[in-house]
Amino acid sequence: MQGTCHATPTVVVLTALSLEFQAVHEQLTDVRVVEHPHGTLFDVGRVPGLPWRVAVVEIGEGNSGAAAHTERAVAFFRPAAVFFVGVAGSLRSEVALGDVVVAGKVYLHHGGKEGDDGFRARPRAWEMRHDVEQRVRRALRGRTGVHFKPLVAGDVVLNSRTSPLADLIARTYSDAVAVDMESAGMAQAAHLSGVPVIPVRGISDFADGRKEITDAKGAQPAAARNAAAVAVRILRELPLPRSRPEPPAPRQAPAVVVVSPSAGRSDDTAGWRGGAVVTVDGEACLLHDDPDAPPTETVSPDHSVVRRQALARLLPGPGHVARFVWLRQVEASYHGPGAEAALRALSDEHDLLRELGGGPGVVHYGRRGGTATLALAWPVSRRSGKPCETLAELVRDDTEPLGAWRSHRVIRGLAASCRILGKLHDRGLAHRALEPAALVLGDDGSLFLRDLGLATTPPVPGEAPGPYQAPEQRRGHRGRAGEHGAATDVHRLGALVHRLLTGSPPAPGMPSALPRLAGSPLPGVETVDAALAPDPRDRPDLSALVVALRAVSDGLAAPAREER
């Protein structure tokens, strides 16, 4: 599917030095590490009281590195703006130590031509986008010690007022009040991407030969903290507009249109039904009437939100080939806190999937007006060419164990699928809706999460009902605060294994059947049994459960061979 991704509003903050990184980091809460596919590590958090995500990274010194990392960050996060927060040298006596320079214009001082008649400068400059400039000026108005002035950047540390470079800057860039080594590279890369840039620099020296003295007195950490505070003020006082605004929703083109109803069914609503062809953000999709993943459409109690989901085949068309996808959609019938939260949850799930890696692949995310749609890749069987079945297909009979051979493979796959759950738990989140239909079974026995379940939504009483529901989910808000987390996933995994080995999920309030398994006790079963403890505090953590799942799978290997 084609379409522009729209996610939680984000700004990227580049820093060159560890002390600059730390100064920004101290302004953030709820920080988690996000790894770029090529290895760059961003710390992503939020400024208290603001809707922004802030992704901060330490990149080292130099314009070339700043340009490369800016381009990488822009492609990965699609931010509304890129900041560079750090220290700089003052070129003017009125710009004192500890002052902050916010650059409305950035010069590159190395451009020019050297001939027999000397060096002739060929200045290059990047100015702040006008609408951003107006907002920054307003945010800084009346602030003492903050200068909205040009700065000049190059790949040389300037520590002299009498060197040829100092003379060049004074003659050619006479309005620049500070000098650094990264802002030009950042500005050029962001300019090519159409993203506004905001260099914010604290003054830590006077570029006059005494840099070592001021550094020894602690001028750099103080200047970095001042710059970070000013950058946060720009965000706090006047949030920046998105550089890539969402297109307005067409008045006569809803995001979902039923093109043809399924055969033999009435079409008295615009709901999703198996066998219907729907257009989602301009792309045609055939909805599958899968018994384990049927198309569903639910309405919230206050009728403000319609949620839809379905296994679908993305039909061939210009720019793409036929493929299977898991469609999830949220439509706000009218604006309100519940509707905005539901739309934001789908956007946050898209963000998480991009950041975590190793989970369901994002085929498309788009938002048109009050409707957001997320399409995730669904694995295809190499043997049949059809979409892979879910684990629910194997446990359709609710009275029989799965058997040694299949249990051996599925439990091994279940352990491997816990990698993505571990990443969620590291961020203080949990799937909370694990069940057979939520796990897609590959040809080789591997298991794939079809989505992130309830990870981006707050817990509600009675959520994810059914035989795999954890006790704290049944208790709802009557349970202790913080219960609905990693321990909930651990319980639901234990309940899945209970179903595979005994023929039925654990019965609420009844003893587990795992200790009574016929034959020699399997290694790891005691830990799986502990995962079903009513009190979340008595359950093993996910890593211990994964070790136990592998042990159970290994213990089934011998009887599995005999069964085969």
XYZ file of C-alpha atoms in Angstrom:
564
model
C 0.000 0.000 0.000
C 1.118 3.491 -0.713
C 0.730 6.421 1.638
C 2.495 8.821 3.963
C 3.087 7.596 7.480
C 1.687 9.794 10.225
C 2.764 8.973 13.751
C 3.113 10.596 17.174
C 4.599 14.108 16.714
C 8.369 13.765 17.039
C 11.419 15.995 17.135
C 14.979 14.744 16.772
C 17.776 16.266 18.861
C 21.352 15.736 17.716
C 24.266 16.236 20.111
C 27.995 15.945 19.486
C 29.349 15.349 23.002
C 28.351 13.140 25.901
C 27.758 16.122 28.181
C 25.417 17.651 25.562
C 23.513 14.381 25.294
C 23.199 14.189 29.069
C 21.892 17.760 29.296
C 19.020 16.917 26.920
C 18.414 13.515 28.487
C 17.848 15.151 31.886
C 14.871 17.025 30.416
C 13.061 13.809 29.407
C 10.908 11.192 31.093
C 9.757 7.709 30.068
C 12.948 7.211 28.095
C 13.555 4.049 26.104
C 16.350 3.084 23.717
C 15.408 2.742 20.055
C 17.883 1.126 17.680
C 18.008 2.202 14.055
C 18.332 -0.734 11.608
C 21.933 0.343 10.965
C 22.827 0.420 14.647
C 22.427 4.070 15.682
C 21.002 4.245 19.205
C 18.423 6.914 20.003
C 17.051 7.615 23.461
C 13.361 8.391 22.945
C 11.317 10.056 25.663
C 8.823 12.800 26.359
C 8.950 16.278 27.844
C 6.513 16.320 30.798
C 3.255 17.991 29.859
C 3.852 17.955 26.109
C 2.616 15.561 23.392
C 6.012 15.387 21.651
C 8.289 12.408 21.437
C 11.915 13.560 21.635
C 14.574 11.331 20.049
C 18.078 12.330 21.189
C 21.348 10.867 19.914
C 25.061 11.486 20.429
C 26.875 11.529 17.066
C 30.362 12.945 17.635
C 31.893 16.075 16.143
C 31.868 17.311 12.548
C 29.528 18.496 9.814
C 29.782 15.331 7.697
C 28.655 13.131 10.586
C 25.875 15.573 11.425
C 24.629 15.477 7.831
C 24.618 11.673 7.691
C 22.861 11.258 11.033
C 20.321 13.958 10.208
C 19.356 12.189 7.008
C 19.142 8.864 8.855
C 17.024 10.301 11.679
C 14.668 12.121 9.302
C 14.023 8.946 7.278
C 13.486 6.857 10.417
C 11.374 9.157 12.616
C 9.881 11.566 10.044
C 10.186 14.357 12.609
C 8.490 17.745 12.603
C 11.863 19.409 13.293
C 15.520 18.637 13.961
C 17.397 20.392 16.776
C 21.113 20.451 17.410
C 21.715 21.143 21.089
C 25.278 21.710 22.207
C 28.077 24.129 22.950
C 29.764 26.745 20.753
C 32.409 29.455 20.819
C 31.392 33.103 20.997
C 32.624 35.536 18.347
C 31.243 38.656 20.051
C 31.950 40.211 23.412
C 28.242 40.796 24.029
C 27.589 37.038 23.737
C 28.848 35.888 27.130
C 29.764 32.548 28.649
C 26.590 30.640 29.443
C 24.488 32.595 26.956
C 22.531 30.669 24.335
C 22.496 31.300 20.587
C 19.516 30.076 18.570
C 20.600 30.257 14.941
C 18.166 31.820 12.482
C 20.857 31.414 9.832
C 23.747 28.945 9.514
C 26.857 29.602 7.407
C 29.367 27.032 6.132
C 32.751 28.775 6.319
C 34.791 26.318 4.230
C 33.229 27.080 0.844
C 35.471 29.021 -1.539
C 38.230 29.008 -4.168
C 41.984 29.218 -3.509
C 44.038 30.891 -6.266
C 47.240 32.850 -6.786
C 45.407 35.908 -5.564
C 44.419 34.206 -2.346
C 41.231 32.667 -0.977
C 37.914 33.902 -2.283
C 34.956 32.818 -0.155
C 31.895 31.288 -1.742
C 29.490 31.487 1.189
C 26.730 28.959 1.683
C 23.929 29.609 4.132
C 20.686 28.014 5.311
C 17.986 30.117 6.912
C 15.307 28.931 9.306
C 11.925 28.398 7.685
C 9.790 31.498 8.128
C 6.888 29.976 10.054
C 9.309 28.246 12.419
C 11.348 31.432 12.812
C 8.226 33.329 13.884
C 7.386 30.747 16.522
C 10.940 30.619 17.841
C 11.098 34.414 18.088
C 7.868 34.443 20.054
C 9.055 31.680 22.378
C 12.332 33.527 23.122
C 10.898 37.018 23.420
C 12.043 38.761 26.603
C 14.557 36.072 27.529
C 17.862 37.509 28.746
C 21.043 35.779 27.696
C 19.420 34.256 24.598
C 20.407 35.521 21.139
C 18.516 34.812 17.926
C 21.474 35.397 15.598
C 23.447 33.658 12.806
C 26.278 31.257 13.515
C 29.029 29.820 11.341
C 30.154 26.194 11.198
C 33.048 24.215 9.800
C 35.174 21.168 10.564
C 37.940 23.062 12.384
C 37.990 23.912 16.088
C 38.509 27.677 16.168
C 40.532 28.731 19.212
C 42.138 31.959 18.037
C 41.035 35.517 17.233
C 44.094 36.220 15.034
C 44.328 33.092 12.808
C 43.579 33.181 9.042
C 40.319 31.340 9.711
C 39.290 33.902 12.341
C 40.085 36.691 9.880
C 38.049 34.951 7.115
C 35.036 34.607 9.397
C 35.264 38.205 10.554
C 35.477 39.520 6.964
C 32.983 37.201 5.226
C 30.464 36.232 7.916
C 30.451 39.422 9.941
C 26.953 38.947 11.374
C 27.733 35.502 12.865
C 27.975 35.598 16.659
C 29.101 32.015 17.374
C 30.989 29.149 15.764
C 30.489 25.386 15.940
C 31.328 22.224 13.969
C 27.992 20.555 13.147
C 25.167 22.988 12.370
C 25.958 23.366 8.654
C 25.884 19.627 7.993
C 22.610 19.260 9.864
C 21.080 22.255 8.089
C 22.011 21.046 4.620
C 20.671 17.501 5.147
C 17.440 18.705 6.737
C 16.966 21.323 4.011
C 17.092 18.593 1.359
C 14.435 16.667 3.298
C 12.186 19.681 3.807
C 12.448 19.458 7.620
C 13.034 22.663 9.640
C 16.214 22.894 11.700
C 16.812 24.677 14.989
C 20.446 24.913 16.173
C 20.552 25.805 19.886
C 24.044 26.463 21.217
C 25.288 27.357 24.685
C 28.439 29.475 24.795
C 31.314 27.654 26.511
C 34.330 29.669 25.265
C 35.336 32.783 23.282
C 37.320 31.054 20.509
C 40.310 33.143 21.641
C 43.016 30.689 22.703
C 41.673 30.200 26.231
C 39.296 27.305 25.509
C 41.220 24.915 27.771
C 40.846 27.326 30.677
C 37.096 27.759 30.330
C 36.644 24.015 29.770
C 38.568 23.289 32.977
C 36.243 25.621 34.878
C 33.184 23.599 33.814
C 31.866 26.008 31.216
C 30.849 23.247 28.802
C 28.350 21.363 31.047
C 26.760 24.644 32.164
C 26.439 25.885 28.583
C 24.956 22.555 27.453
C 22.349 22.647 30.238
C 21.358 26.181 29.267
C 20.995 25.182 25.622
C 18.862 22.165 26.533
C 16.581 24.333 28.684
C 16.079 26.813 25.828
C 15.314 23.974 23.377
C 12.657 22.644 25.748
C 11.224 26.157 26.126
C 10.785 26.342 22.349
C 8.836 23.093 22.474
C 6.911 23.953 25.620
C 5.860 27.493 24.784
C 5.121 27.121 21.108
C 4.969 23.568 19.790
C 6.199 23.412 16.246
C 3.800 22.630 13.412
C 4.201 19.380 11.527
C 6.411 19.772 8.526
C 4.325 17.167 6.684
C 0.694 17.923 7.484
C -1.910 15.298 6.879
C -4.053 15.904 3.825
C -7.642 16.811 4.641
C -10.117 13.990 4.358
C -12.057 14.148 1.077
C -15.661 15.143 1.687
C -17.053 12.477 -0.648
C -14.416 9.757 -0.203
C -14.540 7.912 3.100
C -11.447 5.932 4.048
C -13.324 2.644 3.797
C -15.843 1.844 1.094
C -17.487 -1.537 0.557
C -17.180 -2.169 -3.159
C -18.989 -5.508 -3.342
C -20.832 -7.338 -0.569
C -20.158 -10.986 0.076
C -22.385 -13.340 -1.831
C -25.660 -14.288 -0.208
C -25.481 -11.625 2.492
C -27.430 -8.444 2.910
C -25.530 -5.191 2.806
C -27.622 -3.090 5.136
C -24.500 -1.647 6.799
C -21.080 -0.596 5.568
C -19.440 -3.185 7.813
C -16.603 -5.485 6.889
C -17.699 -8.987 5.886
C -15.878 -12.023 4.611
C -15.820 -12.105 0.815
C -16.278 -8.337 0.416
C -13.844 -6.194 -1.527
C -13.103 -2.953 0.309
C -10.916 -0.018 -0.582
C -8.605 1.092 2.187
C -6.833 4.401 1.550
C -7.292 3.843 -2.177
C -6.138 0.206 -2.263
C -8.470 -2.747 -3.016
C -8.545 -5.551 -0.435
C -10.460 -8.836 -0.490
C -11.596 -9.717 3.038
C -11.200 -13.379 3.987
C -13.926 -15.277 5.770
C -11.431 -17.077 8.031
C -13.094 -18.920 10.957
C -10.142 -18.118 13.235
C -9.695 -14.501 12.113
C -13.100 -13.395 10.811
C -13.719 -9.778 9.816
C -15.070 -7.941 12.842
C -16.553 -4.517 13.445
C -17.224 -3.335 16.993
C -18.598 -0.064 18.312
C -17.573 1.498 21.630
C -20.265 1.888 24.320
C -20.492 5.636 23.698
C -20.625 5.084 19.915
C -17.621 7.371 19.392
C -15.291 4.687 17.996
C -15.699 1.935 15.415
C -12.953 -0.683 15.355
C -12.520 -3.074 12.448
C -10.079 -5.872 11.757
C -9.781 -8.574 9.119
C -7.406 -10.864 7.303
C -7.329 -9.560 3.743
C -5.649 -10.029 0.391
C -4.204 -6.864 -1.057
C -5.245 -7.150 -4.679
C -2.696 -6.609 -7.465
C -2.527 -3.118 -8.842
C -0.082 -0.419 -9.941
C 2.990 -0.380 -7.732
C 2.375 -3.531 -5.723
C 1.793 -7.252 -5.924
C -0.872 -9.388 -4.299
C -0.124 -10.147 -0.655
C -1.947 -10.978 2.543
C -2.300 -8.431 5.316
C -3.879 -8.108 8.736
C -5.973 -4.951 8.582
C -6.780 -2.945 11.700
C -8.788 0.224 11.541
C -10.123 2.822 13.966
C -12.810 5.278 12.891
C -13.858 8.184 15.116
C -17.582 8.775 14.729
C -17.182 12.058 16.569
C -14.325 13.717 18.391
C -13.879 13.101 22.077
C -11.310 11.769 24.564
C -12.138 8.132 23.784
C -11.930 8.616 20.028
C -8.618 10.470 20.197
C -7.172 7.821 22.529
C -8.196 5.034 20.134
C -6.652 6.793 17.132
C -3.492 7.507 19.101
C -3.237 3.860 20.216
C -3.127 2.654 16.602
C -0.542 5.302 15.752
C 1.538 4.280 18.783
C 1.358 0.616 17.719
C 2.699 1.613 14.305
C 5.558 3.494 16.014
C 6.370 0.532 18.249
C 6.435 -1.929 15.378
C 8.862 0.276 13.469
C 11.082 0.723 16.501
C 11.140 -2.793 17.936
C 11.924 -4.881 14.875
C 11.329 -8.614 14.805
C 7.555 -8.282 15.038
C 4.818 -8.068 12.419
C 6.026 -6.089 9.421
C 4.221 -2.828 8.682
C 2.854 -2.786 5.133
C 0.979 0.495 5.491
C -0.146 3.070 8.003
C -2.278 6.048 7.118
C -4.743 8.445 8.624
C -7.403 10.301 6.686
C -9.447 12.618 8.812
C -10.914 10.629 11.694
C -9.977 7.201 10.308
C -6.640 5.467 10.854
C -5.637 2.178 9.209
C -2.731 -0.153 9.964
C -1.903 -3.072 7.651
C 0.546 -5.728 8.865
C 2.160 -8.459 6.790
C 0.591 -11.909 7.179
C 2.883 -14.901 6.448
C 2.066 -17.087 3.447
C 2.468 -20.859 3.367
C 5.091 -21.973 0.864
C 3.271 -25.256 0.444
C -0.184 -23.960 -0.382
C 0.355 -20.328 -1.315
C -2.458 -19.466 1.098
C -2.214 -17.372 4.256
C -0.719 -19.321 7.148
C -3.187 -20.562 9.732
C -3.279 -19.395 13.313
C -2.598 -21.634 16.271
C -6.374 -21.725 16.770
C -6.637 -24.122 13.823
C -4.520 -26.708 15.692
C -6.454 -26.459 18.956
C -9.947 -26.367 17.462
C -10.810 -29.561 19.347
C -11.156 -28.376 22.940
C -10.800 -31.802 24.532
C -7.586 -33.352 23.182
C -3.920 -32.554 23.852
C -2.012 -31.489 20.772
C 0.289 -34.504 20.748
C 4.017 -34.787 21.366
C 5.234 -33.934 17.846
C 3.110 -30.829 17.354
C 3.523 -29.697 20.975
C 7.297 -30.025 20.644
C 7.365 -27.757 17.584
C 4.730 -25.260 18.739
C 6.201 -24.771 22.211
C 9.628 -24.246 20.653
C 8.054 -21.634 18.370
C 6.263 -20.071 21.333
C 9.583 -19.605 23.120
C 11.085 -17.919 20.046
C 8.097 -15.581 19.709
C 8.778 -14.263 23.211
C 11.613 -12.111 21.867
C 9.221 -9.400 20.740
C 7.308 -9.703 24.036
C 10.559 -9.113 25.892
C 11.106 -5.912 23.947
C 7.617 -4.775 24.887
C 8.233 -5.586 28.541
C 11.494 -3.605 28.486
C 9.347 -0.563 27.627
C 6.874 -1.220 30.423
C 4.246 -2.540 27.999
C 2.554 -5.910 27.515
C 0.512 -7.647 24.809
C -2.251 -8.719 27.235
C -4.294 -10.521 24.546
C -2.275 -13.656 23.792
C -4.474 -16.514 22.619
C -4.332 -19.100 19.813
C -5.924 -16.779 17.232
C -3.293 -14.101 17.986
C -0.408 -16.377 16.909
C 0.196 -17.239 13.242
C 1.818 -20.612 12.586
C 4.525 -20.840 9.922
C 5.303 -23.885 7.792
C 8.329 -24.702 9.957
C 6.478 -24.465 13.276
C 7.551 -20.872 13.952
C 4.974 -18.579 15.523
C 4.355 -14.938 14.641
C 2.351 -12.362 16.553
C -0.306 -11.004 14.211
C -0.180 -7.624 16.048
C 0.771 -6.106 19.414
C -2.598 -6.824 21.029
C -3.504 -4.312 23.747
C 0.034 -2.997 24.270
C -0.790 0.626 23.418
C -4.111 0.806 25.295
C -4.681 1.217 29.042
C -6.128 -1.763 30.954
C -9.908 -1.937 31.383
C -12.008 -4.294 33.521
C -12.666 -7.609 31.811
C -10.317 -6.995 28.877
C -9.392 -9.838 26.489
C -12.042 -12.228 27.842
C -11.900 -15.963 27.271
C -10.223 -19.047 28.682
C -6.731 -17.501 28.489
C -7.614 -14.389 30.497
C -5.366 -13.714 33.501
C -6.996 -13.303 36.947
C -5.985 -9.638 37.195
C -7.737 -8.971 33.896
C -10.941 -10.448 35.283
C -10.585 -8.303 38.403
C -10.189 -5.171 36.284
C -9.559 -2.020 38.301
C -10.142 -3.898 41.539
C -6.717 -5.459 41.135
C -3.546 -3.838 42.478
C -2.042 -0.981 40.495
C 0.560 -2.078 37.959
C -0.648 -5.688 37.752
C -1.535 -5.568 34.069
C 1.960 -5.930 32.697
C 4.566 -8.530 31.889
C 3.063 -10.959 34.421
C -0.196 -10.929 32.452
C 1.622 -12.120 29.341
C 3.420 -14.777 31.388
C 0.069 -16.127 32.638
C -1.462 -16.189 29.162
C 1.589 -18.029 27.778
C 1.300 -20.574 30.580
C -2.393 -21.004 29.776
C -1.537 -21.657 26.110
C 0.952 -24.372 27.071
C -1.624 -25.844 29.482
C -4.022 -26.140 26.531
C -1.414 -27.790 24.312
C -0.368 -30.395 26.885
C -3.625 -31.182 28.676
C -6.314 -30.548 26.060
C -7.954 -27.564 27.754
C -7.020 -24.144 29.139
C -6.785 -23.825 32.922
C -10.151 -23.401 34.636
C -10.465 -20.222 36.741
C -10.146 -20.994 40.434
C -9.283 -24.667 39.825
C -5.892 -26.391 40.283
C -3.725 -26.696 37.209
C -3.688 -30.058 35.422
C 0.006 -29.777 34.491
C 1.367 -31.571 37.586
C -0.924 -34.532 36.795
C 0.393 -35.161 33.280
C 0.728 -38.866 32.556
C 4.207 -40.357 32.304
C 7.505 -38.902 33.489
C 7.317 -35.221 34.442
C 8.637 -32.954 31.715
C 11.514 -30.633 32.571
C 10.315 -27.055 32.863
C 6.671 -27.936 33.599
C 6.953 -26.680 37.193
C 7.916 -23.227 35.942
C 5.070 -23.236 33.420
C 2.720 -24.223 36.222
C 4.043 -21.342 38.344
C 3.172 -19.004 35.484
C -0.499 -19.742 36.241
C -0.270 -18.470 39.817
C -3.276 -16.264 40.704
C -1.007 -13.598 42.197
C 1.157 -11.947 39.503
C 3.967 -11.548 42.034
C 4.281 -15.332 42.338
C 4.865 -15.879 38.615
C 8.284 -16.284 36.989
C 9.547 -13.521 34.752
C 9.473 -13.912 30.989
C 13.112 -14.945 30.633
C 12.666 -17.778 33.159
C 9.521 -18.901 31.361
C 11.335 -18.941 28.004
C 14.009 -21.220 29.487
C 11.234 -23.488 30.784
C 9.453 -23.562 27.422
C 12.639 -24.674 25.703
C 13.121 -27.354 28.346
C 9.553 -28.613 27.828
C 10.079 -28.680 24.071
C 13.347 -30.579 24.467
C 11.656 -33.021 26.809
C 9.038 -33.736 24.143
C 11.650 -34.408 21.440
C 12.040 -38.140 22.164
C 8.301 -38.973 22.332
C 7.825 -36.757 19.297
C 10.205 -38.923 17.272
C 8.368 -42.038 18.400
C 5.049 -40.484 17.475
C 6.347 -39.641 14.006
